[in-house]
Short mmCIF file of C-alpha atoms and ligand atoms in Angstrom, two decimals:
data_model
loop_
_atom_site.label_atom_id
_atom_site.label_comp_id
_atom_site.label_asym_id
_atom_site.label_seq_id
_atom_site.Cartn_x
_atom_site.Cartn_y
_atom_site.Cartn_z
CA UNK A 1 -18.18 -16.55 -14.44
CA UNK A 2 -15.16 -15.97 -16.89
CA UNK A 3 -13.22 -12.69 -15.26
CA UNK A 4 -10.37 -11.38 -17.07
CA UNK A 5 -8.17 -8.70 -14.82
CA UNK A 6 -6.18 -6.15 -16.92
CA UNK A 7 -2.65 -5.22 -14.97
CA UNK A 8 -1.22 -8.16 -12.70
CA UNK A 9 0.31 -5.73 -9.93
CA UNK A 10 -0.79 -6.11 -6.01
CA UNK A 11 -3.94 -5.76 -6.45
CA UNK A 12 -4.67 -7.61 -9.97
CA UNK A 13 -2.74 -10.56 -9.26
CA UNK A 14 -4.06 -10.96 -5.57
CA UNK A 15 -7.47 -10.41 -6.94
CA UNK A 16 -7.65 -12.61 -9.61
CA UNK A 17 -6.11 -14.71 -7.86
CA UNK A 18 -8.79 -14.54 -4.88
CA UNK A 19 -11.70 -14.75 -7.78
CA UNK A 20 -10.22 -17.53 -9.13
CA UNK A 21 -10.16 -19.39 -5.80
CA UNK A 22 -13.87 -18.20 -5.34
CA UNK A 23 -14.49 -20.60 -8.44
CA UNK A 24 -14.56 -18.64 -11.15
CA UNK A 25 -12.27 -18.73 -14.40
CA UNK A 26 -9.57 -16.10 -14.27
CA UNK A 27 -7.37 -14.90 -16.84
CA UNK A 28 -4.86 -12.25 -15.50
CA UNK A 29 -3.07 -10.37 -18.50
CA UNK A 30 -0.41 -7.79 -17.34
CA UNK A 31 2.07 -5.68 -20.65
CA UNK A 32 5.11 -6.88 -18.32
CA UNK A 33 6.43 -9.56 -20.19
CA UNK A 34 8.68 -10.46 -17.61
CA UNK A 35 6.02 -10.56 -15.20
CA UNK A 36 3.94 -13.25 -16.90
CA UNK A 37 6.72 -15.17 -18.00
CA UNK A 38 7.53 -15.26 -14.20
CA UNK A 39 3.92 -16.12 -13.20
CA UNK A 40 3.56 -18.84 -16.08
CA UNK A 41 6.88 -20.47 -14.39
CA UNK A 42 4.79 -20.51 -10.70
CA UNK A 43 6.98 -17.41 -9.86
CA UNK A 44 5.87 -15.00 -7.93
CA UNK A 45 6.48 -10.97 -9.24
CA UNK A 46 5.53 -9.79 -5.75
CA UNK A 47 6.44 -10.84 -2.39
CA UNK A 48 2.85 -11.45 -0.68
CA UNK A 49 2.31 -14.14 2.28
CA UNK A 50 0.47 -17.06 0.90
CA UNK A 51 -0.17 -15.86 -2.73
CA UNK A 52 2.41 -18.43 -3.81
CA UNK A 53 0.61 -21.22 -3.12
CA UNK A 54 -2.48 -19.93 -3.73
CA UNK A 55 -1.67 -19.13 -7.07
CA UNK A 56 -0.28 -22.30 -7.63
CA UNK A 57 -3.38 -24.13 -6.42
CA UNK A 58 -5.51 -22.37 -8.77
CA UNK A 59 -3.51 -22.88 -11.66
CA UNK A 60 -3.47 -26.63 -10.89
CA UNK A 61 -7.06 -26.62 -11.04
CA UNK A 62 -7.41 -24.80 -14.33
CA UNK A 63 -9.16 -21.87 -13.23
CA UNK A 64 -6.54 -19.41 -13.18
CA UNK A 65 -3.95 -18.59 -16.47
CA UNK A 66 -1.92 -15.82 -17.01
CA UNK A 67 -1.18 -13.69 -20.75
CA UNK A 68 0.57 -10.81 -22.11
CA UNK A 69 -2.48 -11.01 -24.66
CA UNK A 70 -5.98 -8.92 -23.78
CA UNK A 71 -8.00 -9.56 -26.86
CA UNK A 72 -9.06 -13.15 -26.72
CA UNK A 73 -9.39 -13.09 -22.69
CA UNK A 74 -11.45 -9.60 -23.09
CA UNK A 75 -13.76 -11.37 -25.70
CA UNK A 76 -14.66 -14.27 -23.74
CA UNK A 77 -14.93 -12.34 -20.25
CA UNK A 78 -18.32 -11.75 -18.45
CA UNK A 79 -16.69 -9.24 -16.51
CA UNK A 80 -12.98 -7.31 -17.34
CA UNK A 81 -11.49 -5.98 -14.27
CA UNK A 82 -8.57 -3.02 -14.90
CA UNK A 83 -6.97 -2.91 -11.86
CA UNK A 84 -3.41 -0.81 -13.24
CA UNK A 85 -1.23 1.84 -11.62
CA UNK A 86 -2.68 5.03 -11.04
CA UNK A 87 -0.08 6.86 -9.71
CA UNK A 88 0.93 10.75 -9.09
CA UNK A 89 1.11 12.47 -12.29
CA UNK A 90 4.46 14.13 -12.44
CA UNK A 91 4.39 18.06 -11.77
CA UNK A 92 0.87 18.46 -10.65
CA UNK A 93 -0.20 15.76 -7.99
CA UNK A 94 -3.46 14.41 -10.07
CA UNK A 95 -3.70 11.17 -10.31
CA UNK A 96 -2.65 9.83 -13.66
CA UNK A 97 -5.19 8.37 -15.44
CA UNK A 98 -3.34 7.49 -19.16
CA UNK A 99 -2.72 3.83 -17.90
CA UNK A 100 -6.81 3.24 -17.49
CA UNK A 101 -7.96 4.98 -20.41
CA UNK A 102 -4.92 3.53 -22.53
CA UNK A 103 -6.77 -0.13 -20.97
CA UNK A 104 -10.06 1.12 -21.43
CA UNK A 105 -9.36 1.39 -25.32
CA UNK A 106 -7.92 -1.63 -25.70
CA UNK A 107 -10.61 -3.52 -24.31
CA UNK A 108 -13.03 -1.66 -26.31
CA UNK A 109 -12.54 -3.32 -29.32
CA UNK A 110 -12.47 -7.06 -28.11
CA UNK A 111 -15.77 -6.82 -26.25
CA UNK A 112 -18.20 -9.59 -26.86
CA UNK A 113 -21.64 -9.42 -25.54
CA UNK A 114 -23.03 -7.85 -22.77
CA UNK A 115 -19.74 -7.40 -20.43
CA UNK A 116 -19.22 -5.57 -17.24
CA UNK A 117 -16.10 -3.49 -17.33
CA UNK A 118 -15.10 -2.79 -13.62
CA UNK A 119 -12.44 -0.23 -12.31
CA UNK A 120 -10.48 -1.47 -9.47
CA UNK A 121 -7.82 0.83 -9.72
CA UNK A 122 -8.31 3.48 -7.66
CA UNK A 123 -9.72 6.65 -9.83
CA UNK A 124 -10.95 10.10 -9.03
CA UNK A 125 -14.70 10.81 -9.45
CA UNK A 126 -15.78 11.36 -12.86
CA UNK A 127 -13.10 8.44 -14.22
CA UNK A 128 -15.83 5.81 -14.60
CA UNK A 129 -17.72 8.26 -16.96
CA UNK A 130 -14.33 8.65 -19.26
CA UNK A 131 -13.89 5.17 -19.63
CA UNK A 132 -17.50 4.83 -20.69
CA UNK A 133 -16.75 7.45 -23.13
CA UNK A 134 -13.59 5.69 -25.04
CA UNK A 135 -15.18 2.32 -24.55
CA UNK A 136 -18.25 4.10 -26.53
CA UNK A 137 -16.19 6.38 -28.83
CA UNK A 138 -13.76 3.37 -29.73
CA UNK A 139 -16.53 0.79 -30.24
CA UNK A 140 -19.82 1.95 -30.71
CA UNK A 141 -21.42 -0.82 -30.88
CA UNK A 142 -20.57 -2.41 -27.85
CA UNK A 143 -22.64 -3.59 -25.14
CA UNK A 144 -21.08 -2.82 -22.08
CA UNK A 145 -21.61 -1.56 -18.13
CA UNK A 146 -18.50 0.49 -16.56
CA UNK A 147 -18.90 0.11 -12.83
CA UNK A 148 -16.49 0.87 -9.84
CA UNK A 149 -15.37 -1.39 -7.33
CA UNK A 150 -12.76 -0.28 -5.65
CA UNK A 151 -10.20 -2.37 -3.59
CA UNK A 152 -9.42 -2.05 -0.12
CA UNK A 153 -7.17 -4.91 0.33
CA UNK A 154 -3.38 -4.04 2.53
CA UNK A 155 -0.56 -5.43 1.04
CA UNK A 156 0.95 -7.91 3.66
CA UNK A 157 -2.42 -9.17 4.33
CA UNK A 158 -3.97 -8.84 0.85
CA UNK A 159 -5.32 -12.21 0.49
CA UNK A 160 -7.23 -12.38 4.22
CA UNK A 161 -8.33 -8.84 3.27
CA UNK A 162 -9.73 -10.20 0.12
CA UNK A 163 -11.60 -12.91 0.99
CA UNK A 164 -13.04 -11.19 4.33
CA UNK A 165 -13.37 -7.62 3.68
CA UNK A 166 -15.33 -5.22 6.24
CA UNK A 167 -17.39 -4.43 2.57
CA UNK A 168 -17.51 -4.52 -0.75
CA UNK A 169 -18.33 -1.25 -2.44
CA UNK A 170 -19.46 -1.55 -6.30
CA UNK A 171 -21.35 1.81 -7.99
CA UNK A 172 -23.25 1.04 -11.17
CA UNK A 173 -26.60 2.08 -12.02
CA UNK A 174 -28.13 -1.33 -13.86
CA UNK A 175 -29.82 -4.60 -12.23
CA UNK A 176 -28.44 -6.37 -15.12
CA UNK A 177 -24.62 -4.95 -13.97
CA UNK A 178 -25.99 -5.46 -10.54
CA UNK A 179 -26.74 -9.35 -11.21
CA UNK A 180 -22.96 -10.19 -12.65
CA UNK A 181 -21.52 -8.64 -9.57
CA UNK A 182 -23.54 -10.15 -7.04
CA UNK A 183 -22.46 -13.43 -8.65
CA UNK A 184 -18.89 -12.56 -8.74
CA UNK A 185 -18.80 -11.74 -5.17
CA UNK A 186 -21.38 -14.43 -4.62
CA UNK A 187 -18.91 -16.65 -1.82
CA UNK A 188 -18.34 -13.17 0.01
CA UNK A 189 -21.79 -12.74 0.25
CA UNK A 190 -22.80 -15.52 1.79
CA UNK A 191 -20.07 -15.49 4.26
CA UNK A 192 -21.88 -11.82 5.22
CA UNK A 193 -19.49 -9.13 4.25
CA UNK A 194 -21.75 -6.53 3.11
CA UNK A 195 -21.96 -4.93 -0.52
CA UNK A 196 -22.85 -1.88 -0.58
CA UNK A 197 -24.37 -0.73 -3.79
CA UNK A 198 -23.77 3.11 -5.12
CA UNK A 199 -23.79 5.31 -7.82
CA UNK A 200 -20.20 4.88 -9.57
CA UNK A 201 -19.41 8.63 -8.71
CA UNK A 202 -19.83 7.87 -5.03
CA UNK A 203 -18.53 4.37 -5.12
CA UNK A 204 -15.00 6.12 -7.06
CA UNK A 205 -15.13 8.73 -3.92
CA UNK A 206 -15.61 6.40 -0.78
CA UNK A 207 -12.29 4.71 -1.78
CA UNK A 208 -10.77 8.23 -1.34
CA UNK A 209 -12.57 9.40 1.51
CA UNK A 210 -11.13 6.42 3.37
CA UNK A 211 -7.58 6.52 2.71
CA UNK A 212 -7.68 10.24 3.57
CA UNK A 213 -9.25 9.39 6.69
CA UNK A 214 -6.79 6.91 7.73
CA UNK A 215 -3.73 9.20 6.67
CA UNK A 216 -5.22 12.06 8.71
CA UNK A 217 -6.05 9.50 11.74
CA UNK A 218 -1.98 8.78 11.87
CA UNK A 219 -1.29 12.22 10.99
CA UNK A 220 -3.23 13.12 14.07
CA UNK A 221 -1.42 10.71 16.43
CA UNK A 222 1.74 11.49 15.05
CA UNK A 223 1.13 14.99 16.02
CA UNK A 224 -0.34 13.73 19.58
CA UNK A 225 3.09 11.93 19.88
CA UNK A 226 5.10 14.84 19.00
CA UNK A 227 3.41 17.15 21.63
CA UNK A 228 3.41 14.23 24.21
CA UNK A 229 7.26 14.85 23.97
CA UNK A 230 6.57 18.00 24.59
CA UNK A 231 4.34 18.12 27.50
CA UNK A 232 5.95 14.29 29.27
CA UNK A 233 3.27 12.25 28.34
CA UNK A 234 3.58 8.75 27.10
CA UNK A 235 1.26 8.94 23.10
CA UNK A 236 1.28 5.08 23.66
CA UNK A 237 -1.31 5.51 26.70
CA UNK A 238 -2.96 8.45 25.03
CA UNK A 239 -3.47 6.06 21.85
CA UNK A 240 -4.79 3.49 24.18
CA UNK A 241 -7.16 6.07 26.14
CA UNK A 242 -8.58 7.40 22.98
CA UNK A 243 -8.75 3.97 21.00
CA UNK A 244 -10.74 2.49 23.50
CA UNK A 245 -13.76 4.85 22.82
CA UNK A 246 -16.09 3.19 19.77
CA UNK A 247 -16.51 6.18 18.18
CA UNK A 248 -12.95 6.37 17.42
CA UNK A 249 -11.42 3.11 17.30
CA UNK A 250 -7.83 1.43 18.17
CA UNK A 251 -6.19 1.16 15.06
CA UNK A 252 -4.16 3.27 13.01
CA UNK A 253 -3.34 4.99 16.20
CA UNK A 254 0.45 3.68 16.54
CA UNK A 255 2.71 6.99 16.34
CA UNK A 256 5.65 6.64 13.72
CA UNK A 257 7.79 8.27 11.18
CA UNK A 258 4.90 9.32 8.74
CA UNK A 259 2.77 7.09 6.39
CA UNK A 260 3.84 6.41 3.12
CA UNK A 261 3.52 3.38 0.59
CA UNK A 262 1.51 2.96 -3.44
CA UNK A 263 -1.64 4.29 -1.84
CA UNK A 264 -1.38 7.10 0.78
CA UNK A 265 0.77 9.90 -0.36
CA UNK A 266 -0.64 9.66 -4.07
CA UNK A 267 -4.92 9.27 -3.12
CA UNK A 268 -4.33 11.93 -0.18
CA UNK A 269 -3.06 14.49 -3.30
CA UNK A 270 -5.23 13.49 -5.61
CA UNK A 271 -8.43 13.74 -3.64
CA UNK A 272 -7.00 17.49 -2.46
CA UNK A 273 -6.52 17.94 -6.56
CA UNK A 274 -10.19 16.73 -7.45
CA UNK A 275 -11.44 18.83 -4.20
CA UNK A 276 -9.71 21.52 -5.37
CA UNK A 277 -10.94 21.35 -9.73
CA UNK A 278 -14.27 21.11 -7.59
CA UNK A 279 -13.94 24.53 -6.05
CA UNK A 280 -14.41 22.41 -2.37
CA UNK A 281 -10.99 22.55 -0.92
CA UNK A 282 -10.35 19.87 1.59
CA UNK A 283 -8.16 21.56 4.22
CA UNK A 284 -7.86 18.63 6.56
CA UNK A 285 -6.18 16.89 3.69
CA UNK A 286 -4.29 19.45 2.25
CA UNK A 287 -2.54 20.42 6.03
CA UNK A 288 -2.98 16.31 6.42
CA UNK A 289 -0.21 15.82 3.13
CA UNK A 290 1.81 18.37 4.51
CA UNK A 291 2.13 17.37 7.76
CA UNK A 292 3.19 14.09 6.82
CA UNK A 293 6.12 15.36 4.27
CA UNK A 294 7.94 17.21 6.70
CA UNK A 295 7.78 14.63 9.66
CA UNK A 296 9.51 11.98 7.35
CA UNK A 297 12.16 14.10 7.09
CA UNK A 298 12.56 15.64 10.68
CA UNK A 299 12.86 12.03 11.42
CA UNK A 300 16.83 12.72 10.85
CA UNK A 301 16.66 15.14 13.57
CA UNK A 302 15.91 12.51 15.79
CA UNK A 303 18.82 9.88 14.62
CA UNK A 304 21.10 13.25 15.13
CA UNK A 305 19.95 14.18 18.24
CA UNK A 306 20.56 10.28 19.75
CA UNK A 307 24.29 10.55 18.24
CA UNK A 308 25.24 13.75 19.95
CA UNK A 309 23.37 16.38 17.64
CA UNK A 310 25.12 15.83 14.71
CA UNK A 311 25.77 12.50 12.26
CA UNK A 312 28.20 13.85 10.03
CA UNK A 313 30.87 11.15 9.31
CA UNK A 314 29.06 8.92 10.99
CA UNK A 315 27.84 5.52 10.36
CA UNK A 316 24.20 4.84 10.67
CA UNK A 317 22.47 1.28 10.27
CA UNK A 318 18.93 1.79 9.24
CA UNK A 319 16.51 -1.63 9.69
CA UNK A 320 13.80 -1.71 7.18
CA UNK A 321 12.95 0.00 4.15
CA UNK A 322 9.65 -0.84 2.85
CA UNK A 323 6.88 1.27 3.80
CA UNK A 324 5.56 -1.58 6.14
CA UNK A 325 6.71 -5.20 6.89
CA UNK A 326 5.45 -7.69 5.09
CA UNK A 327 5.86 -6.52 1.75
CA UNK A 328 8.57 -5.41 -1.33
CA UNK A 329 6.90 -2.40 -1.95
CA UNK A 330 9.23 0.46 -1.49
CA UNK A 331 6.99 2.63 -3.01
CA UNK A 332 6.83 6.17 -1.35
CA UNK A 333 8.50 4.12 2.04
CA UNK A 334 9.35 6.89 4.50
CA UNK A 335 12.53 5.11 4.28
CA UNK A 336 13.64 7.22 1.31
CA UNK A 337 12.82 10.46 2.95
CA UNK A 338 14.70 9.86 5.83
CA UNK A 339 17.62 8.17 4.82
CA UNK A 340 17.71 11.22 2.07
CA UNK A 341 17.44 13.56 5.23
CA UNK A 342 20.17 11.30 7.04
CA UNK A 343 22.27 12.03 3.90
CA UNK A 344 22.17 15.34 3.24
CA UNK A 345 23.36 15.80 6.97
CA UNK A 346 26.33 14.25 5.89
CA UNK A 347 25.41 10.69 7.42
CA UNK A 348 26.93 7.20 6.05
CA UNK A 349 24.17 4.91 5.20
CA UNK A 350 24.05 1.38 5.55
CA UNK A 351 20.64 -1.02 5.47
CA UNK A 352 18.84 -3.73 5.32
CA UNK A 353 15.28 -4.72 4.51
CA UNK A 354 13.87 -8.93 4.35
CA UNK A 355 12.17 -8.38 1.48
CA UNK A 356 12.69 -4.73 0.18
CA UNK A 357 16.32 -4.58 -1.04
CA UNK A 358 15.66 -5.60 -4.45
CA UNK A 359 13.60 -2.13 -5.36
CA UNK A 360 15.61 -0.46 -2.25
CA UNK A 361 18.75 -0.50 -5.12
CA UNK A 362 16.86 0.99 -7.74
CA UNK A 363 15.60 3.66 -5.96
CA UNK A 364 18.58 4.76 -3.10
CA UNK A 365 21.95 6.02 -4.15
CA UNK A 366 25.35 5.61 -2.12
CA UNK A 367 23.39 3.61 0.80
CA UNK A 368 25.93 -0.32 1.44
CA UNK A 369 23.41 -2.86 2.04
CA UNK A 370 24.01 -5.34 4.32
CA UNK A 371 22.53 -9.24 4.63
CA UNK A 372 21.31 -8.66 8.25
CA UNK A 373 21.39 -6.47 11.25
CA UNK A 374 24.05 -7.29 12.56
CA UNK A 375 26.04 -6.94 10.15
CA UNK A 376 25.20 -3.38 9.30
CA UNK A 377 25.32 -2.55 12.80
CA UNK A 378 28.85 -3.12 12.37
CA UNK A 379 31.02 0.11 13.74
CA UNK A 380 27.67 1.74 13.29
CA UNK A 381 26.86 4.81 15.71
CA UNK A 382 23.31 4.09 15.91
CA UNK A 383 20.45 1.39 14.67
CA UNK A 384 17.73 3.06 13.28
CA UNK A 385 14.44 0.82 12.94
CA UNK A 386 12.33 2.62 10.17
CA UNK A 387 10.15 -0.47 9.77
CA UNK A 388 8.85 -2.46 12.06
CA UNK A 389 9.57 -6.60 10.48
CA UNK A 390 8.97 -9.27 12.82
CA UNK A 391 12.53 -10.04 12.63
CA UNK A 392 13.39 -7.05 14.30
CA UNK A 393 11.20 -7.28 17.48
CA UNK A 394 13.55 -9.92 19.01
CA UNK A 395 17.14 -8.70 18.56
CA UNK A 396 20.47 -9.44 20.45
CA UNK A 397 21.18 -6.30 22.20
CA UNK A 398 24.38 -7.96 23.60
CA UNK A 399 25.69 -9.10 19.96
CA UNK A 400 24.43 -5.72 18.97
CA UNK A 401 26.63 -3.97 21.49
CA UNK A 402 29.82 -5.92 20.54
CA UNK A 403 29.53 -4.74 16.71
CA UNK A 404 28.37 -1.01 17.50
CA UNK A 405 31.18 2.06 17.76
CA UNK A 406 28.24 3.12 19.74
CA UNK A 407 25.06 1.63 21.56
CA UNK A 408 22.50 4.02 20.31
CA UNK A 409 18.89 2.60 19.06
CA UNK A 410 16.56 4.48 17.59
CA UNK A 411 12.85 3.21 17.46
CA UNK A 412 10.74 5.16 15.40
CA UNK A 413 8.13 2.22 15.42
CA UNK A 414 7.56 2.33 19.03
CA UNK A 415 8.29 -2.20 18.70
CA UNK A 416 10.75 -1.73 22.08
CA UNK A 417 10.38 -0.78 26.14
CA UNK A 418 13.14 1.62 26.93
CA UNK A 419 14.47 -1.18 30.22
CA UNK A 420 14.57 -3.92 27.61
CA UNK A 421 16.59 -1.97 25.83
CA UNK A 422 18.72 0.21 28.26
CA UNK A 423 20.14 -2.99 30.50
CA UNK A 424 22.18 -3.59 27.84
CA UNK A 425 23.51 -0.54 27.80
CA UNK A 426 21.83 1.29 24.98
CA UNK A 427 20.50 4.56 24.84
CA UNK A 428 17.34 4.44 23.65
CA UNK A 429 14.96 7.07 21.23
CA UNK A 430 11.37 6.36 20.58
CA UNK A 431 8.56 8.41 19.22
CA UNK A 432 6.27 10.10 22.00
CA UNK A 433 7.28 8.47 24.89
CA UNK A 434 9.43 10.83 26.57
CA UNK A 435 9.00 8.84 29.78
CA UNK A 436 10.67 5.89 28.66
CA UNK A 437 13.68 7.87 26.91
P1 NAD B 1 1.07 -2.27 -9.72
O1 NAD B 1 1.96 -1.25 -10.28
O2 NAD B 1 1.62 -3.29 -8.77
O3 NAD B 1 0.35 -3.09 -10.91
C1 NAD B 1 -0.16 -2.51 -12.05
C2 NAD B 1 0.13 -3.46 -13.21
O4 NAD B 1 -0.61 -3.03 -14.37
C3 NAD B 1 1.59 -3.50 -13.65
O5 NAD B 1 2.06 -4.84 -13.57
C4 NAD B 1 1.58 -2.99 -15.10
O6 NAD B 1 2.53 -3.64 -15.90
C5 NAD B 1 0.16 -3.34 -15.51
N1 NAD B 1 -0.37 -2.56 -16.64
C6 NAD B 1 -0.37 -1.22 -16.84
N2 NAD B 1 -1.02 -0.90 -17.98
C7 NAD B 1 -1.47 -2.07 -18.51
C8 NAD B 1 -2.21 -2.41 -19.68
N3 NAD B 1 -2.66 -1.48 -20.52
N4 NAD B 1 -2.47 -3.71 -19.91
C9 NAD B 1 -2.03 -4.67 -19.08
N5 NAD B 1 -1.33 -4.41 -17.96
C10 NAD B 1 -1.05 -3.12 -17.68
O7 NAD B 1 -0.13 -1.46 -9.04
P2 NAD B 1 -1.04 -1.92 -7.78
O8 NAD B 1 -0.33 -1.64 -6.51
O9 NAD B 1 -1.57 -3.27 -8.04
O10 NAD B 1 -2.21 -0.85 -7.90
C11 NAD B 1 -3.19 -0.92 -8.91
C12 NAD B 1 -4.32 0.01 -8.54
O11 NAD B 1 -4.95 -0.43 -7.33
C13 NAD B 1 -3.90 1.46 -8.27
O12 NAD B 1 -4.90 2.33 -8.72
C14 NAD B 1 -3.80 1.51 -6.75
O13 NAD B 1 -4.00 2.81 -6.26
C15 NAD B 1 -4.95 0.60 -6.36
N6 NAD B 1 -4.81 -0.01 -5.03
C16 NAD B 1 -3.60 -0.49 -4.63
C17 NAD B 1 -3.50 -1.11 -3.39
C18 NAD B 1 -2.18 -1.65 -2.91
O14 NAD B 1 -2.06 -1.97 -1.72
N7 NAD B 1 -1.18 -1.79 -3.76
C19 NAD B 1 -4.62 -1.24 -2.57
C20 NAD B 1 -5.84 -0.75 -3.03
C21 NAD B 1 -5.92 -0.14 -4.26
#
């Protein structure tokens, strides 16, 4: 098969990428000039664990290229992925849609033959329908299928979430689109991760069903965590008690500072916008999104509370910035809520992320970033660990304790044991384990 992805972000670039190493012959065009003058160098736009080599493999073997150009890729493809941003639309919370149709139309005219045109990018019900329409209204002539498969993958693990997904969800309503897909996901197949065939209006909502469910699963245990506080029990155990039960299932049940990230914040408001255009409100989600805003913030309450109720004038080292470890994404991190919060009390910031600094710049103003933790735990009156890198699960509480004005650490990922901690002479904070604090 000859796939050509449109947008080389996370997902286009991992997928491709993924096809490509299925076999196929994959032509991944992204507008970003930059970005595929990057990618045609063997450099990597994206920090993703094992995509570097993968990519290079691929493009060794001839079966994976990379262009700023659509039309000649979108001619020759059997099946022309557009997997761009759909992000919040600013003002109103929909999601906005003018990066997919402004695709959709300039695929239109390059189509050559029958060609399945798939949406990957994750789109409110009713999207595939539009992109029909300008495909249709642009080239008339055209002999096309649009079908949705949305993608499921988690950066950090994108490419093992690829290439063994719990399903594959593709809506269309043709054997003959039905036959190209099968083949594309032929290898996945075989190895027996279901596809599960729907209508394209379904298909567009299960994608947004599920990441409201898993918001509202750690919205829930956040709140468990918060009244565990309250009541002196440990939401750790709870988590365990509950998770152990098949109906409702371990993960997504560790207690933190609020979800954030590219996919959470913007698909939880846009489902409640589509829900609510539909006259079918979605209250769960609706109380779900609001939940979450104001615990990223309260976070700072926390941090104040540990440094003697108040952090103005004082110096607090926060470890981690992206929205989860393994990953550059900063978008939406609950970092920038809290360290916002932090500042507005008056706190001075200083961080450190492995792999997020780079967008951390862009995005945070008058926060010193530092090369490691220790040294931004220098004179620092607490450590704050917003996200939860590997590199931070092992740290030197004594070397810590030398640097520190004061030995204060604040866990809001739940990644220490409050003796570990306190025999060197730290206080310690956590999230819902009042026991241990
Ligand atoms: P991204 O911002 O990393 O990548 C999108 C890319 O599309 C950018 O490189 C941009 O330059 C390019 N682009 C935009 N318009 C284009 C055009 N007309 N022609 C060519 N390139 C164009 O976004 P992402 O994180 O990969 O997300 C893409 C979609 O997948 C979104 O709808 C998102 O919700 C969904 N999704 C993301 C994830 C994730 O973990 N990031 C997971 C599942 C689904």
């Amino acid at each position: 098969m000859i796939i050509t992805v449109i947008g080389s972000g996370y997902v286009g670039l991992v997928s491709g990428t993924c096809f490509a190493d299925f076999g196929h012959e994959v032509i991944c065009v992204d507008k970003a000039e930059d970005k595929i003058e990057k990618l045609k160098n063997g450099e990597i736009p994206i920090y993703e664990p094992g995509l570097e080599e993968l990519v290079a493999s691929n493009v060794k073997a001839g079966r994976l290229s990379f262009t700023t150009e659509l039309a000649e890729p979108v001619r020759k493809a059997d099946v022309v992925f557009i997997a761009v941003g759909t992000p919040s639309r600013r003002g109103d919370g929909h999601a906005d849609l003018s990066y997919v149709y402004a695709a959709a139309e300039e695929i239109a005219s390059s189509l050559d033959g029958f060609t399945v045109v798939v949406t990957k990018s994750t789109v409110p019900v009713g999207t595939g329908d539009e992109v029909e329409r300008i495909i249709r209204q642009t080239n008339p002539n055209a002999d096309f299928e649009v079908v949705s498969n949305p993608e499921f993958l988690r950066e950090g693990a994108a490419i093992s979430d690829f290439k063994r997904p719990d399903r594959i969800v593709v809506g269309l309503s043709s054997e003959r689109a039905k036959a190209v897909m099968t083949e594309v996901y032929r290898p996945l197949y075989l190895n027996h991760s279901p596809l599960l065939f729907t209508s394209r209006r379904t298909s567009e909502l299960i994608k947004y069903a599920g990441n409201a469910f898993l918001a509202m699963k750690i919205t829930f245990i956040n709140e468990i965590a918060d009244l565990s506080e309250a009541v002196g029990a440990n939401v750790q155990d709870v988590a365990r008690g509950i998770g152990l039960d098949n109906r409702i299932g371990s993960k997504f049940l560790n207690a933190g500072p609020g979800y954030g990230g590219s996919c959470f914040p913007k698909d939880t408001l846009a489902l409640v916008k589509t829900a609510q255009d539909n006259s079918s409100p979605v209250r769960l989600i609706e109380t779900t999104c609001s939940i979450n805003d104001q615990r990223k913030r309260s976070m700072s309450k926390k941090v104040a509370a540990a440094v003697g109720g108040d952090v103005r004038g004082k110096k607090i080292a926060v470890l981690g910035l992206t929205f989860k470890p393994n990953t550059d994404d900063m978008r939406d991190s609950p970092a920038l809520s809290i360290v916002q919060a932090l500042q507005d009390k008056g706190a001075d910031i200083h961080a450190y992320d492995p792999e997020g600094m780079e967008a951390a710049v862009e995005l945070m103003d008058d926060v010193t970033f530092g090369s490691n933790a220790y040294e931004i735990a220098k004179d620092a009156h607490a450590l704050v660990i917003v996200t939860e890198w590997d590199a931070f699960r092992v740290l030197d509480f004594g070397r810590l304790k030398e640097e520190m004005a004061s030995p204060v650490l604040v866990d809001l990922r739940n990644i220490y044991g409050k003796d570990e901690v306190e025999k060197h002479g730290f206080s310690y904070t956590c999230i819902g384990r009042p026991d241990e604090e």
